[in-house]
Coordinates of C-alpha atoms in Angstrom, one line a residue:
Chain A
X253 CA 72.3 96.4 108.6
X254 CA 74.1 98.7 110.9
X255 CA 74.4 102.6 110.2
X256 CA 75.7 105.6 111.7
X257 CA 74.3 109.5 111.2
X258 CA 76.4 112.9 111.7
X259 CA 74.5 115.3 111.4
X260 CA 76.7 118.0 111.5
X261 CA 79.0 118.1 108.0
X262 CA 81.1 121.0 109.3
X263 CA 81.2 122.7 112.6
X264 CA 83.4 126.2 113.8
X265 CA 84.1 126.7 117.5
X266 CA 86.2 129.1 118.9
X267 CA 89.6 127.7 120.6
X268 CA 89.3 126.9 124.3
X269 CA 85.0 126.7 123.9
X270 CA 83.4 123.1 124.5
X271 CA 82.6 120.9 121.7
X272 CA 79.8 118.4 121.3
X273 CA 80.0 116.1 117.8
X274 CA 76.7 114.4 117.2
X275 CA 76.1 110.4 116.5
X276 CA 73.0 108.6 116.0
X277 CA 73.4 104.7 115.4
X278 CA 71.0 102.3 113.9
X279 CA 71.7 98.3 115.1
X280 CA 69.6 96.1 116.4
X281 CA 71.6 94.8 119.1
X282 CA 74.2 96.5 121.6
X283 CA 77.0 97.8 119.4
X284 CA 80.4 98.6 119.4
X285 CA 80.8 102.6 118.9
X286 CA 83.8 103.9 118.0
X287 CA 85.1 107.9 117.7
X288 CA 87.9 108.2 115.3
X289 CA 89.6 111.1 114.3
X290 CA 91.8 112.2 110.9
X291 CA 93.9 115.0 109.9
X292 CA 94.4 115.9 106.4
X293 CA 96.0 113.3 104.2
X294 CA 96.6 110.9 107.0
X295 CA 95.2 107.9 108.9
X296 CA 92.6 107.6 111.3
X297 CA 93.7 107.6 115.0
X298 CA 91.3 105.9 117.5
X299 CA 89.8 108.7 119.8
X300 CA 87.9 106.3 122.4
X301 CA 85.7 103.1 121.7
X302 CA 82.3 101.7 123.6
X303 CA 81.9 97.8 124.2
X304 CA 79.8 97.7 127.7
X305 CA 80.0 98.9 130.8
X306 CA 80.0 102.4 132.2
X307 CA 78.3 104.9 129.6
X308 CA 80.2 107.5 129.7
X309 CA 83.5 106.8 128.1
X310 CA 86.8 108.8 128.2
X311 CA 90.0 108.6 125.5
X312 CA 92.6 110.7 124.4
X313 CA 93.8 114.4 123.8
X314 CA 90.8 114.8 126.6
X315 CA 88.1 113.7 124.6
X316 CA 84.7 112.1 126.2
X317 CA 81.9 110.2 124.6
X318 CA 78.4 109.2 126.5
X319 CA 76.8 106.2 125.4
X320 CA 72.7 107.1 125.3
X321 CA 71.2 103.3 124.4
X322 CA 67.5 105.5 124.4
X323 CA 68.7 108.1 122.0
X324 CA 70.6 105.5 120.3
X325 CA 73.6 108.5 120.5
X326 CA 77.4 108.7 121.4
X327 CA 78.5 112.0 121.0
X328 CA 81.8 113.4 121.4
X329 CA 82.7 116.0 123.9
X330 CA 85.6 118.0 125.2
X331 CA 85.5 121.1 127.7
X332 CA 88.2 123.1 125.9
X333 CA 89.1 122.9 122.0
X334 CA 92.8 124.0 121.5
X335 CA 93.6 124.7 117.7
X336 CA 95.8 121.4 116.7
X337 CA 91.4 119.3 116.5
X338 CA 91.0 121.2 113.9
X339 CA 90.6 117.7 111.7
X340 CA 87.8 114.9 110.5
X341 CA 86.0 113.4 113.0
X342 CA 84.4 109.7 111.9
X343 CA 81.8 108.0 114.6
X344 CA 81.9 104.6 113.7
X345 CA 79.9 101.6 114.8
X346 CA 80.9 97.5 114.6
X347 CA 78.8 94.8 114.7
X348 CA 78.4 91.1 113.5
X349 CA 75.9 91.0 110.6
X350 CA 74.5 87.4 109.5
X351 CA 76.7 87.5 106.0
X352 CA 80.0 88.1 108.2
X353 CA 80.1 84.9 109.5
X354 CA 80.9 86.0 112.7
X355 CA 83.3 88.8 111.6
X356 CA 83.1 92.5 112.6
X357 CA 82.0 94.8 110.1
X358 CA 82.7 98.8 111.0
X359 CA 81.0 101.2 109.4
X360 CA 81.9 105.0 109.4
X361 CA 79.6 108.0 109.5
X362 CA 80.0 110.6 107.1
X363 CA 82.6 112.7 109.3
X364 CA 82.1 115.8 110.6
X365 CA 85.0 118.3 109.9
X366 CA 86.1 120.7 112.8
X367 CA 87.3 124.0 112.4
X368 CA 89.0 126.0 115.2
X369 CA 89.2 129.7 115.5
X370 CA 91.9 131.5 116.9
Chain B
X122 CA 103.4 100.1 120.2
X123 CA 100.0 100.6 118.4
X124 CA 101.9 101.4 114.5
X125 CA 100.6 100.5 111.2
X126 CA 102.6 101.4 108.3
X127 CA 101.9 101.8 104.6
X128 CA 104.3 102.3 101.5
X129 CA 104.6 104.2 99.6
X130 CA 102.8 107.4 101.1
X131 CA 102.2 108.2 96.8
X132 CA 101.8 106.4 94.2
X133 CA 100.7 107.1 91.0
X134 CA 100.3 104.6 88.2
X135 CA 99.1 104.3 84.6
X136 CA 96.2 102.0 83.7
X137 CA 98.2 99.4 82.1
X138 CA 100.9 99.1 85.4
X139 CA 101.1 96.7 87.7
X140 CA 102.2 98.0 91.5
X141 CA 101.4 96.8 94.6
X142 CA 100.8 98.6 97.8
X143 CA 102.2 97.0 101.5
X144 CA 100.9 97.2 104.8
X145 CA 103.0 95.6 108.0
X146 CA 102.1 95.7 111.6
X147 CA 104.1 94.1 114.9
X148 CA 101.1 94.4 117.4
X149 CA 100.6 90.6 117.0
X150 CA 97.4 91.2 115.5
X151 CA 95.4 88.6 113.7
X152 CA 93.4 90.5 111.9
X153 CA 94.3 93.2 108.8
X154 CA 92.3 95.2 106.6
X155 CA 91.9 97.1 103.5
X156 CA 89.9 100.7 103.4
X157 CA 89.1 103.0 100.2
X158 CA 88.9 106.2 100.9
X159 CA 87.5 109.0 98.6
X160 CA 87.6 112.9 99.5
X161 CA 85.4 113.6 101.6
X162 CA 83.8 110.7 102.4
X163 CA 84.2 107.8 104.9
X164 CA 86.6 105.1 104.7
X165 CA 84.8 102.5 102.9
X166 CA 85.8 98.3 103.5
X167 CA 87.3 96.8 100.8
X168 CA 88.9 93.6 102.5
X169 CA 88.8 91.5 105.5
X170 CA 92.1 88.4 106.5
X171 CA 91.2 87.0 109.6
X172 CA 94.5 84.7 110.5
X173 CA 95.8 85.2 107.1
X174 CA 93.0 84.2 105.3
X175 CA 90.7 86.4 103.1
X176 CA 87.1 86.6 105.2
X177 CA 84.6 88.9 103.9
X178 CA 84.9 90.3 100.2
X179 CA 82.6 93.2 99.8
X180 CA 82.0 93.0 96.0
X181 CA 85.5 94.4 95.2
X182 CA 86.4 94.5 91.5
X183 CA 88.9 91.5 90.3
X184 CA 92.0 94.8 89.1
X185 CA 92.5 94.6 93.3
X186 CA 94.1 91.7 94.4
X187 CA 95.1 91.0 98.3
X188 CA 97.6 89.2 100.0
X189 CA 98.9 88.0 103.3
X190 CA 102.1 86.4 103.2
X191 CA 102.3 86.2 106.9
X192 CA 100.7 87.6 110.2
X193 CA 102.7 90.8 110.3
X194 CA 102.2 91.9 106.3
X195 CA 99.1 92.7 104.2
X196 CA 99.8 93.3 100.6
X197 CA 97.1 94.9 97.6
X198 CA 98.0 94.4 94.1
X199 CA 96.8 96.3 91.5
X200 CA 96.3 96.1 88.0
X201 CA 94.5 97.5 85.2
X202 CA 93.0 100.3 87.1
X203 CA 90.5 103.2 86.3
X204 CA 91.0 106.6 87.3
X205 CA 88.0 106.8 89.6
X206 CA 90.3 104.3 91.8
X207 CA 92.5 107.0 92.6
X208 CA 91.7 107.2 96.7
X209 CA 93.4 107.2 100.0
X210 CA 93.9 103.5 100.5
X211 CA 93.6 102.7 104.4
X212 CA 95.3 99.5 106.1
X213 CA 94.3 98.6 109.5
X214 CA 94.6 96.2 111.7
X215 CA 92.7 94.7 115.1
X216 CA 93.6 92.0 117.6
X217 CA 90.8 89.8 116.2
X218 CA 88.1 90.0 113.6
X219 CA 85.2 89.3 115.7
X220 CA 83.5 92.0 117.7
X221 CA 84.3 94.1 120.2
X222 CA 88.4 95.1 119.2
X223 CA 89.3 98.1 117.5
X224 CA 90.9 98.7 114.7
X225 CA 94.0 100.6 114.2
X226 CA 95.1 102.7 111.3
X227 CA 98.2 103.2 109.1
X228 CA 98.4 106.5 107.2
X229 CA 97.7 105.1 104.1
X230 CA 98.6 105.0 100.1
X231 CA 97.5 108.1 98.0
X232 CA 96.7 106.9 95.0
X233 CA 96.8 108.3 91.6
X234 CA 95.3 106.1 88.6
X235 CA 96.0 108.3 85.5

């Protein structure tokens, strides 16, 4: 079975310094990796996603993730934090096991909840 | 348009009621899910339609009840609840079931069992 690691429960960064969120996968195949992110009380919104292709993946509000097949990582990056990603942050990763029949099954790290200081 | 919406945002509900929470989406997508969420922790897979019918299961207790009346609509009923069911209830939905499509998020329910 698939499984995802954060390693980091809670991180504090000061607004406008880089931010690197950690993710370590476990599948035995290629996966689908997935960064979503959630602010209190609501949804999650879809950050940026890996299928194939190029490793290093960009998405929204100027995130990046790079896809590391040999550290079995794809962690989240962005140059400059501005205070409104203070939120949750969910890696996620979707594969196929042999009880889906075929079906994708995502499952969500733990979340690693970011703090920005003024 | 890449919406997913929920109602109600609240809900809160004895252990004897009956309610029902409703999930619609207009991105044509074929597949919808349900999520529970508990604080602090990650959404967790409750439910699975895959062109309106129910595919994967994941051991949920009999009280929740899905429904797909049609492409565009995802319905859990609920009855005879506990109070450790009170969670964030999560719809989603993705173009397909199989892999490699993402899945996209409504705000969700709050639920209250009391």
């Amino acid at each position: 079975a698939q499984s995802v690691t954060q390693p980091d429960i809670h991180i504090t960064v000061s607004e406008g310094a880089s931010l690197e969120l950690r993710c370590n996968y476990s599948y035995g195949a290629t996966p689908y990796l997935f960064w979503y992110v959630q602010s209190p009380g609501q949804g999650l919104q879809l950050l940026l996603k890996y299928f194939s292709g190029d490793t290093l993946v960009q998405g929204i509000k100027g995130f990046e993730a790079e896809f590391k097949r040999s550290q079995s990582s794809f962690n989240l990056r962005k140059p400059s934090v501005h205070w409104s990603d203070a939120a949750e942050y969910f890696c996620a990763v979707g594969a196929t096991p042999a009880y889906s029949g075929g079906y994708q099954k995502v499952t969500f790290g733990i979340g690693t909840k970011l703090q920005v200081i003024p | 348009d890449t919406e997913v919406t929920q109602t109600p945002k609240h809900l809160v509900m004895g252990m004897t009621n009956k309610k029902s929470l409703k999930c619609e989406q207009h991105m044509g997508h074929r597949a919808m899910y349900w999520y529970k969420q508990k604080a602090k922790k990650p959404p967790e897979l409750m439910f699975v339609y895959s062109y309106e019918k129910l595919s994967i299961n994941e051991s949920v207790p009999s009280r929740f009840s899905p429904e797909c009346p049609n492409s565009s609509l995802l319905n859990l009923h609920l009855h005879a609840l506990q109070p450790e069911d009170s969670a964030l209830y999560l719809c989603a939905s993705s173009q397909d079931s199989s892999g490699g499509y993402e899945q996209y998020f409504g705000p969700g329910t709050r639920l209250t069992v009391t």
